[in-house]
Coordinates of C-alpha atoms and ligand atoms in Angstrom, one line a residue:
M1 CA -59.0 46.0 -128.9
H2 CA -60.2 45.8 -124.8
F3 CA -61.4 47.6 -121.9
P4 CA -59.7 48.2 -119.0
D5 CA -61.1 46.4 -115.7
T6 CA -62.1 50.0 -114.3
P7 CA -65.0 51.0 -112.1
V8 CA -65.9 53.4 -115.8
F9 CA -65.8 50.6 -118.1
R10 CA -67.2 47.5 -115.5
G11 CA -71.2 46.2 -114.8
Y12 CA -73.9 48.7 -114.8
A13 CA -70.8 51.1 -116.6
A14 CA -69.4 49.6 -119.3
P15 CA -69.5 51.3 -122.7
V16 CA -72.7 50.1 -124.3
R17 CA -72.4 50.8 -128.2
I18 CA -74.9 49.4 -130.0
E19 CA -77.1 52.4 -132.3
G20 CA -80.2 50.7 -133.2
N21 CA -84.3 51.2 -133.3
V22 CA -86.3 49.2 -130.7
H23 CA -90.4 49.6 -132.2
D24 CA -93.0 48.5 -129.9
L25 CA -91.4 48.4 -126.9
E26 CA -93.2 46.5 -123.4
V27 CA -95.4 49.0 -121.7
I28 CA -95.9 47.9 -118.4
G29 CA -99.2 50.5 -116.9
T30 CA -100.2 52.8 -119.7
I31 CA -98.7 55.9 -120.8
P32 CA -100.7 59.1 -120.4
A33 CA -103.1 59.9 -123.4
G34 CA -101.8 63.4 -123.6
L35 CA -97.9 62.5 -124.2
N36 CA -96.8 63.3 -127.1
G37 CA -92.8 63.7 -128.4
A38 CA -89.1 62.8 -127.4
Y39 CA -87.5 62.1 -124.3
I40 CA -84.0 62.8 -125.8
R41 CA -80.6 62.1 -123.3
N42 CA -76.8 62.5 -124.2
S43 CA -74.6 60.0 -122.6
A44 CA -70.7 59.5 -122.6
D45 CA -70.3 55.8 -124.4
H46 CA -66.9 54.6 -125.2
A47 CA -66.6 53.3 -128.4
H48 CA -63.0 52.5 -128.2
A49 CA -61.3 51.2 -124.7
P50 CA -59.8 54.4 -123.9
L51 CA -55.2 55.4 -124.6
F52 CA -55.2 55.2 -120.9
A53 CA -56.9 53.3 -119.0
D54 CA -57.6 55.4 -115.9
D55 CA -59.8 57.0 -118.7
L56 CA -62.9 59.0 -116.8
F57 CA -66.3 58.8 -117.7
L58 CA -66.4 61.9 -118.9
N59 CA -64.3 61.6 -122.1
G60 CA -66.7 59.0 -123.8
D61 CA -68.1 59.2 -127.1
G62 CA -71.1 61.2 -127.0
M63 CA -74.4 58.4 -127.7
I64 CA -77.5 60.0 -127.7
H65 CA -81.3 58.1 -126.7
K66 CA -84.7 58.7 -127.7
V67 CA -87.8 58.2 -126.0
S68 CA -90.4 58.2 -128.7
I69 CA -94.0 58.4 -127.4
A70 CA -96.9 59.3 -129.1
D71 CA -100.4 57.3 -128.9
G72 CA -99.5 55.4 -126.1
R73 CA -97.0 53.5 -127.4
A74 CA -93.1 54.0 -127.5
R75 CA -89.8 53.6 -129.9
L76 CA -86.4 53.8 -128.8
T77 CA -83.8 55.2 -131.0
T78 CA -79.7 54.7 -130.0
R79 CA -77.3 56.6 -132.2
Y80 CA -73.8 58.2 -131.6
V81 CA -72.4 61.6 -132.2
E82 CA -70.6 61.2 -135.4
T83 CA -67.7 63.5 -134.3
E84 CA -64.5 64.0 -136.4
K85 CA -62.5 62.4 -133.0
L86 CA -65.2 59.7 -133.6
Q87 CA -64.4 59.5 -137.7
L88 CA -61.0 59.3 -137.4
E89 CA -61.0 56.6 -134.1
R90 CA -63.0 54.3 -136.4
A91 CA -60.6 54.3 -139.5
A92 CA -57.8 53.4 -137.4
G93 CA -60.0 50.9 -135.2
K94 CA -59.0 52.0 -132.0
A95 CA -58.4 55.5 -129.2
L96 CA -56.1 58.2 -130.9
F97 CA -57.8 60.8 -128.0
G98 CA -56.2 61.2 -125.4
K99 CA -57.4 62.2 -121.7
Y100 CA -60.3 64.2 -121.4
R101 CA -59.5 67.7 -122.9
N102 CA -56.2 67.0 -122.4
M103 CA -54.6 67.5 -126.3
F104 CA -50.8 66.8 -124.8
T105 CA -52.1 63.0 -124.1
D106 CA -53.4 62.2 -127.8
D107 CA -51.3 60.5 -131.0
A108 CA -49.6 62.5 -132.9
S109 CA -52.1 61.3 -136.1
V110 CA -54.9 63.6 -134.5
A111 CA -52.9 66.8 -133.5
G112 CA -54.9 69.8 -134.4
R113 CA -58.3 67.4 -135.0
D114 CA -61.9 68.2 -133.2
R115 CA -61.7 66.3 -130.0
N116 CA -65.3 67.2 -129.1
T117 CA -66.4 63.9 -127.6
A118 CA -70.7 66.2 -127.5
N119 CA -71.9 63.9 -124.2
T120 CA -73.5 66.1 -122.4
A121 CA -76.8 67.4 -123.2
M122 CA -79.2 68.2 -125.4
L123 CA -80.7 71.2 -126.9
W124 CA -83.9 72.3 -128.4
H125 CA -83.8 75.4 -130.0
G126 CA -85.0 77.5 -133.2
G127 CA -86.4 74.6 -134.4
R128 CA -82.6 72.2 -134.5
L129 CA -81.5 69.7 -132.2
F130 CA -78.4 69.6 -130.4
A131 CA -75.7 67.8 -128.5
L132 CA -73.7 69.6 -126.6
K133 CA -70.1 69.7 -124.5
E134 CA -68.8 72.8 -122.8
A135 CA -65.7 72.2 -124.3
A136 CA -66.8 72.5 -128.2
R137 CA -68.7 73.6 -130.1
P138 CA -72.9 72.5 -130.6
V139 CA -73.1 69.5 -133.1
E140 CA -76.6 69.6 -134.9
I141 CA -78.3 66.4 -134.6
D142 CA -81.5 65.6 -137.3
P143 CA -84.2 65.0 -134.4
A144 CA -86.0 62.1 -136.4
T145 CA -83.0 59.7 -137.3
L146 CA -79.9 61.1 -134.3
A147 CA -77.8 60.8 -137.9
T148 CA -74.9 63.8 -136.9
I149 CA -75.5 67.1 -139.5
G150 CA -72.2 68.9 -138.3
T151 CA -70.9 71.3 -136.4
Y152 CA -72.8 74.2 -136.0
D153 CA -71.4 78.1 -135.7
F154 CA -75.1 80.1 -135.3
G155 CA -74.3 80.9 -138.9
G156 CA -70.7 82.1 -138.0
E157 CA -71.6 84.2 -135.9
L158 CA -70.4 81.8 -132.9
R159 CA -66.9 84.0 -131.9
S160 CA -66.0 80.8 -129.4
D161 CA -64.3 77.1 -129.9
T162 CA -66.7 76.2 -126.7
F163 CA -70.3 76.5 -126.0
T164 CA -72.2 75.4 -122.3
A165 CA -73.4 72.6 -122.0
H166 CA -76.1 74.2 -119.8
P167 CA -77.8 77.1 -121.7
K168 CA -80.5 78.3 -120.4
R169 CA -83.9 79.6 -121.8
D170 CA -86.4 82.6 -120.9
P171 CA -89.8 81.0 -120.4
R172 CA -91.1 84.7 -120.4
T173 CA -89.2 85.7 -124.1
G174 CA -88.2 82.1 -125.6
E175 CA -85.1 83.8 -125.5
L176 CA -82.2 81.3 -124.9
V177 CA -78.9 82.8 -122.7
A178 CA -75.9 80.1 -123.3
F179 CA -72.2 81.4 -122.3
G180 CA -68.6 79.4 -123.6
Y181 CA -65.7 79.7 -121.6
F182 CA -62.1 79.5 -122.2
T183 CA -63.7 81.8 -124.8
R184 CA -60.0 83.0 -126.1
T185 CA -57.5 79.8 -125.4
V186 CA -57.5 76.9 -123.6
A187 CA -57.1 77.8 -120.1
D188 CA -58.0 81.4 -120.3
N189 CA -60.3 83.2 -117.8
I190 CA -62.9 85.1 -120.3
I191 CA -66.3 83.9 -120.3
T192 CA -68.5 84.8 -123.2
L193 CA -71.9 85.0 -122.9
F194 CA -74.2 84.1 -126.2
Y195 CA -78.6 85.5 -126.2
I196 CA -79.8 83.3 -129.3
A197 CA -83.5 84.6 -130.2
P198 CA -86.0 82.5 -130.4
D199 CA -85.6 81.8 -134.4
G200 CA -82.4 80.7 -133.3
T201 CA -80.4 83.5 -133.8
L202 CA -77.2 84.6 -132.4
T203 CA -78.0 88.4 -131.7
R204 CA -75.1 89.2 -129.3
S205 CA -72.1 87.9 -127.8
E206 CA -70.8 89.8 -124.8
S207 CA -67.0 88.5 -122.7
F208 CA -65.8 89.7 -118.7
E209 CA -63.1 87.6 -116.7
A210 CA -63.8 85.0 -114.7
P211 CA -61.5 85.8 -111.3
Y212 CA -59.2 82.7 -112.4
P213 CA -59.7 79.8 -115.1
S214 CA -61.9 77.0 -114.0
M215 CA -64.5 74.6 -114.7
V216 CA -67.7 76.9 -115.2
H217 CA -70.1 74.0 -115.7
D218 CA -74.3 75.2 -114.8
C219 CA -75.1 78.7 -114.7
L220 CA -78.3 80.5 -113.6
L221 CA -80.7 83.3 -115.3
S222 CA -83.1 85.5 -113.7
E223 CA -85.4 88.2 -114.7
H224 CA -82.4 91.1 -115.8
Y225 CA -79.3 88.9 -114.9
V226 CA -77.1 85.9 -115.6
I227 CA -75.1 83.9 -112.8
F228 CA -71.8 82.3 -112.4
T229 CA -70.3 80.4 -109.8
I230 CA -67.2 80.3 -110.0
C231 CA -65.7 77.6 -108.5
P232 CA -61.9 76.6 -107.7
M233 CA -62.4 73.2 -109.8
I234 CA -59.1 75.4 -111.9
C235 CA -57.2 74.5 -114.8
D236 CA -53.8 75.0 -114.4
W237 CA -51.9 74.5 -117.5
A238 CA -48.4 74.0 -116.4
R239 CA -49.9 70.2 -115.0
V240 CA -52.4 69.9 -118.1
Q241 CA -48.9 70.2 -120.1
A242 CA -47.2 68.0 -118.1
G243 CA -50.3 64.9 -118.8
E244 CA -52.0 65.4 -115.5
A245 CA -55.6 65.6 -114.8
F246 CA -57.4 68.6 -116.7
F247 CA -58.4 70.1 -113.6
H248 CA -57.4 69.9 -109.8
W249 CA -59.5 71.5 -106.7
D250 CA -57.7 74.2 -105.3
D251 CA -60.2 75.8 -102.3
T252 CA -57.6 77.6 -101.9
R253 CA -58.8 80.4 -104.2
P254 CA -62.1 81.3 -103.3
T255 CA -65.9 80.5 -104.5
M256 CA -67.2 83.9 -106.2
V257 CA -70.8 85.0 -107.9
G258 CA -70.9 87.5 -110.6
V259 CA -73.6 88.6 -111.9
V260 CA -74.1 89.8 -115.2
P261 CA -77.1 92.3 -116.2
R262 CA -79.0 91.2 -119.1
R263 CA -79.1 94.3 -120.8
V264 CA -76.8 94.7 -124.1
G265 CA -73.7 96.8 -122.3
G266 CA -73.8 94.1 -119.3
A267 CA -71.2 92.1 -119.1
A268 CA -68.5 95.0 -118.5
H269 CA -71.3 96.0 -115.7
V270 CA -70.3 92.7 -114.0
R271 CA -70.8 92.6 -110.3
W272 CA -68.8 89.8 -107.6
F273 CA -70.1 88.4 -104.7
T274 CA -67.5 86.0 -102.4
A275 CA -68.2 82.7 -100.7
P276 CA -67.7 82.2 -97.0
K277 CA -65.5 79.9 -98.3
A278 CA -64.8 77.3 -101.3
V279 CA -67.5 75.2 -102.2
M280 CA -68.4 73.7 -105.4
E281 CA -71.8 73.8 -107.6
T282 CA -72.3 70.9 -109.6
H283 CA -75.9 72.2 -111.0
T284 CA -78.1 74.7 -110.7
F285 CA -82.2 74.6 -110.1
N286 CA -83.1 78.2 -111.0
A287 CA -83.0 82.0 -109.8
W288 CA -85.4 85.0 -109.4
E289 CA -85.5 88.3 -108.3
E290 CA -87.6 89.7 -105.0
G291 CA -87.4 93.4 -105.7
S292 CA -83.2 94.1 -105.1
L293 CA -83.2 90.5 -103.6
L294 CA -81.6 87.8 -105.6
H295 CA -82.3 84.2 -104.7
L296 CA -79.9 81.5 -106.2
E297 CA -81.3 77.7 -106.2
H298 CA -78.7 75.8 -107.1
F299 CA -76.7 71.8 -105.2
I300 CA -73.7 72.7 -103.0
T301 CA -70.5 70.3 -102.6
Q302 CA -68.2 71.4 -99.6
T303 CA -65.6 69.8 -102.2
G304 CA -64.4 69.9 -105.5
W305 CA -65.5 66.3 -107.4
L306 CA -62.7 64.5 -106.2
S307 CA -63.1 61.2 -107.7
Q308 CA -62.3 62.8 -111.1
F309 CA -60.3 65.7 -110.4
P310 CA -57.8 65.6 -107.4
D311 CA -57.6 67.9 -104.3
I312 CA -54.0 70.1 -104.9
N313 CA -53.4 70.9 -101.6
N314 CA -54.8 67.2 -100.0
P315 CA -54.8 64.0 -101.9
A316 CA -56.3 62.1 -98.7
A317 CA -59.4 64.7 -99.4
R318 CA -62.8 62.6 -100.0
E319 CA -65.7 63.5 -101.6
A320 CA -68.5 65.6 -100.6
P321 CA -72.2 64.8 -100.9
P322 CA -74.9 67.6 -102.8
F323 CA -77.2 69.9 -101.1
A324 CA -79.0 72.7 -102.1
Y325 CA -79.4 75.6 -100.9
R326 CA -80.9 78.8 -101.5
W327 CA -77.9 82.0 -101.5
T328 CA -79.8 85.0 -101.5
L329 CA -77.5 88.5 -102.6
D330 CA -78.7 91.8 -102.4
M331 CA -78.2 94.5 -105.3
A332 CA -78.8 97.5 -103.3
S333 CA -76.1 96.6 -100.6
N334 CA -72.9 97.0 -101.1
A335 CA -71.9 93.7 -98.8
D336 CA -69.8 91.0 -101.1
G337 CA -71.6 88.4 -99.0
F338 CA -74.7 87.1 -99.2
V339 CA -77.2 84.6 -96.7
S340 CA -76.9 80.5 -97.4
E341 CA -79.2 78.7 -96.8
R342 CA -80.6 75.1 -97.0
I343 CA -83.4 74.6 -99.0
F344 CA -84.4 70.9 -98.1
D345 CA -82.3 68.7 -96.1
H346 CA -81.7 65.7 -98.2
I347 CA -78.7 65.2 -100.2
G348 CA -79.9 65.6 -104.4
E349 CA -78.6 65.9 -107.7
M350 CA -79.8 66.7 -111.1
P351 CA -82.0 69.0 -110.1
M352 CA -85.7 70.1 -111.9
I353 CA -88.3 72.5 -112.4
D354 CA -91.2 73.1 -114.5
P355 CA -89.3 74.7 -117.5
R356 CA -91.8 77.2 -118.1
F357 CA -91.5 79.0 -114.6
A358 CA -88.1 79.4 -114.7
T359 CA -87.1 82.9 -113.5
L360 CA -90.3 82.8 -111.1
R361 CA -89.7 81.9 -107.7
T362 CA -91.1 78.0 -108.4
R363 CA -93.1 75.5 -105.9
H364 CA -91.5 72.6 -106.9
F365 CA -88.7 71.1 -107.1
W366 CA -87.1 67.6 -108.6
F367 CA -83.5 65.9 -108.3
G368 CA -82.2 62.1 -107.5
T369 CA -81.3 60.9 -104.8
S370 CA -80.8 57.8 -102.6
N371 CA -83.1 57.7 -98.7
T372 CA -81.7 54.8 -96.6
A373 CA -85.3 55.2 -95.2
L374 CA -86.9 53.2 -98.4
G375 CA -84.1 50.7 -99.8
P376 CA -80.3 51.0 -99.0
M377 CA -77.2 52.3 -100.7
L378 CA -76.3 51.1 -104.2
A379 CA -72.2 49.6 -104.9
I380 CA -70.7 53.2 -105.6
G381 CA -69.9 53.4 -109.5
P382 CA -67.2 55.6 -111.4
K383 CA -70.0 58.7 -110.4
G384 CA -70.0 58.0 -107.2
P385 CA -73.7 56.4 -105.3
P386 CA -76.0 55.5 -107.6
F387 CA -79.7 57.2 -107.2
T388 CA -82.1 54.8 -105.7
C389 CA -84.7 57.3 -105.8
L390 CA -86.3 60.4 -107.1
G391 CA -86.9 63.6 -104.9
H392 CA -89.8 65.7 -105.1
F393 CA -89.6 68.9 -102.7
D394 CA -93.2 71.0 -102.0
A395 CA -91.6 74.4 -101.5
Q396 CA -95.6 75.4 -100.3
T397 CA -95.8 72.5 -98.3
G398 CA -91.8 71.9 -97.1
A399 CA -92.8 68.5 -97.6
L400 CA -90.4 65.4 -99.7
D401 CA -91.8 62.4 -101.3
Y402 CA -90.3 59.8 -103.0
Y403 CA -89.8 57.0 -105.3
Y404 CA -87.2 54.4 -104.9
A405 CA -86.8 52.4 -107.9
G406 CA -86.2 48.9 -106.0
P407 CA -83.8 47.5 -104.9
D408 CA -81.0 46.5 -107.4
S409 CA -82.3 50.1 -109.6
S410 CA -81.5 53.2 -110.1
P411 CA -83.2 56.3 -111.6
E412 CA -81.2 59.3 -113.0
E413 CA -81.6 62.4 -113.8
P414 CA -85.9 63.7 -113.9
I415 CA -86.9 65.4 -116.9
F416 CA -90.4 67.3 -116.0
V417 CA -93.2 68.0 -119.0
P418 CA -96.1 69.3 -117.8
R419 CA -99.1 68.2 -118.7
S420 CA -100.6 70.9 -121.0
A421 CA -99.2 74.4 -121.8
D422 CA -101.6 76.0 -119.5
A423 CA -101.1 73.6 -116.2
E424 CA -100.3 74.9 -113.5
E425 CA -96.6 74.8 -112.2
G426 CA -95.7 71.2 -111.2
D427 CA -98.5 69.6 -113.0
G428 CA -97.3 67.0 -115.3
W429 CA -95.1 64.4 -115.8
L430 CA -91.7 63.1 -114.7
I431 CA -90.4 60.7 -116.7
T432 CA -86.4 59.1 -116.6
M433 CA -84.2 56.6 -116.9
V434 CA -84.2 53.7 -114.8
G435 CA -81.5 51.3 -114.4
R436 CA -82.5 47.1 -113.7
R437 CA -78.5 46.4 -112.6
A438 CA -79.4 43.2 -111.8
E439 CA -80.8 42.0 -115.0
N440 CA -78.2 44.1 -117.0
R441 CA -81.7 46.8 -118.6
T442 CA -82.8 49.6 -119.0
D443 CA -86.2 51.3 -118.2
C444 CA -88.0 54.4 -119.6
V445 CA -90.2 55.4 -116.2
I446 CA -93.1 57.8 -116.2
L447 CA -94.2 59.5 -112.9
D448 CA -97.5 61.9 -111.9
A449 CA -94.6 64.7 -110.7
R450 CA -97.0 65.5 -107.4
N451 CA -97.0 62.1 -106.7
L452 CA -93.7 60.2 -107.1
G453 CA -95.1 57.6 -103.7
A454 CA -97.6 56.4 -105.9
G455 CA -95.1 54.6 -108.1
P456 CA -95.0 55.3 -112.3
V457 CA -97.8 55.3 -114.3
A458 CA -96.0 54.1 -117.7
V459 CA -92.6 51.6 -116.8
I460 CA -91.7 51.7 -120.5
K461 CA -89.4 48.1 -120.5
F462 CA -86.3 48.5 -122.8
P463 CA -85.0 44.9 -123.9
A464 CA -81.0 45.8 -122.9
R465 CA -79.3 48.0 -121.5
V466 CA -78.1 51.9 -122.5
H467 CA -75.8 53.7 -121.3
E468 CA -76.1 55.6 -118.0
G469 CA -76.3 59.2 -119.3
F470 CA -75.7 62.9 -118.0
H471 CA -78.4 64.9 -119.6
G472 CA -81.8 65.2 -121.6
I473 CA -84.6 67.2 -123.0
W474 CA -89.0 66.4 -123.8
V475 CA -89.3 68.1 -127.3
E476 CA -92.9 68.3 -127.7
G477 CA -94.5 66.6 -130.7
C478 CA -90.9 65.3 -132.0
A479 CA -91.2 61.8 -133.9
Ligands
LIG501 C1 -69.3 67.4 -116.5 C2 -70.0 66.3 -117.0 C3 -69.8 66.7 -118.7 C4 -68.2 67.3 -119.0 C5 -67.6 68.6 -117.0 O1 -71.8 66.7 -115.2 C6 -69.2 68.3 -116.4 C7 -70.6 67.7 -115.5 C8 -69.9 64.2 -119.8 O2 -69.1 65.9 -119.7 O3 -67.4 67.1 -119.8
LIG502 FE1 -74.4 68.6 -116.5

């Protein structure tokens, strides 16, 4: 077996595949005394050479990284999610499942088997840990060992084969709002909402129809609404059957915002707004209400993710960078349009807020970015240009502040951890992984969230590389 020589399998993006523990990690600086818990994140780390050499980085096997922090010390655990896919492929000694979400490209021996890679995000809710992939059901993981417990269906209540990688928790009620798209059959336009109580009980499911079948990667939650930005990253079943990409960008269809009331029966009352042109929501910061106004804060690009999923109408189109926008909808007006303004004038992605203040108007916005005033861009990888910085926007002062990680260094998604349960908004730490590309190594870096420019308070050094990841969480008190 050998990996293809493409950007997905080369250099800092190459599969790592090593599962293990490092018990006493080297620490430069001082881990804050009050920081006790685990930073747990998911990544896509191909365990086998892909069936198709042009495979996407989105299609790797879920590999979880956990940095356990207690009493100023840190420990690393890395472990694959033992999906049915990984087990079948390990037994065969080679890949059996084909292209991203396309079962028509699989080896005949695995027809009908679970394709879940469980590679996108982590969820801690109701005292359980899950690895999430939007194409499949949650996989429960043992938080102590990262051992895979198995596919989770909420005691039989999950009536969907899919579950988002971006559920939202309402910090005021503790309720988790999640959803699945392509609920009944692959490439249908049914979105199903799941309301999950603080104790983990799935109490209510409600479905509604999207305007067309497309990738619905993230969502927004305000006090009274769940909001979906439906973007024309469409799933064209004829193309999937023909072995083409699972998604295509088709900007002849509109970007639409579906606003679903959270009260019982709300999905029947979904209200649609239409964007002036087709754009793509990448990830969301937050939503909040101000009288009849509904504010949606998210990263938006003027194209789809063309490096992964081609433009149907214009194969030569180039991918555009994300900027943070606030879209303001007036629920008291009959208009189907909305007002759009940039929140700050700098590219970014991987948005983060202080989660204790979700659904309220927040002051602090964090994100991954590059800033050529601080250092040059890094060579483009499979996900586009790697970040060189983390950014912080203070909406009260209008100030932008950056952590520049160094000339060969690439920070990843930032995670916010409050200094204490009752600290004011933004008072706490920002945690991220940082790629040290020249050394083929990774660090976990801790910053003062309101003073990124001061540089790390602690750098937790790994003796090796862990694969670039997608989304992580902080689990307070987790060993
Ligand atoms: C994303 C990631 C995915 C996926 C769909 O970051 C969208 C966006 C890692 O898998 O399947
Ligand atoms: Fe995501």
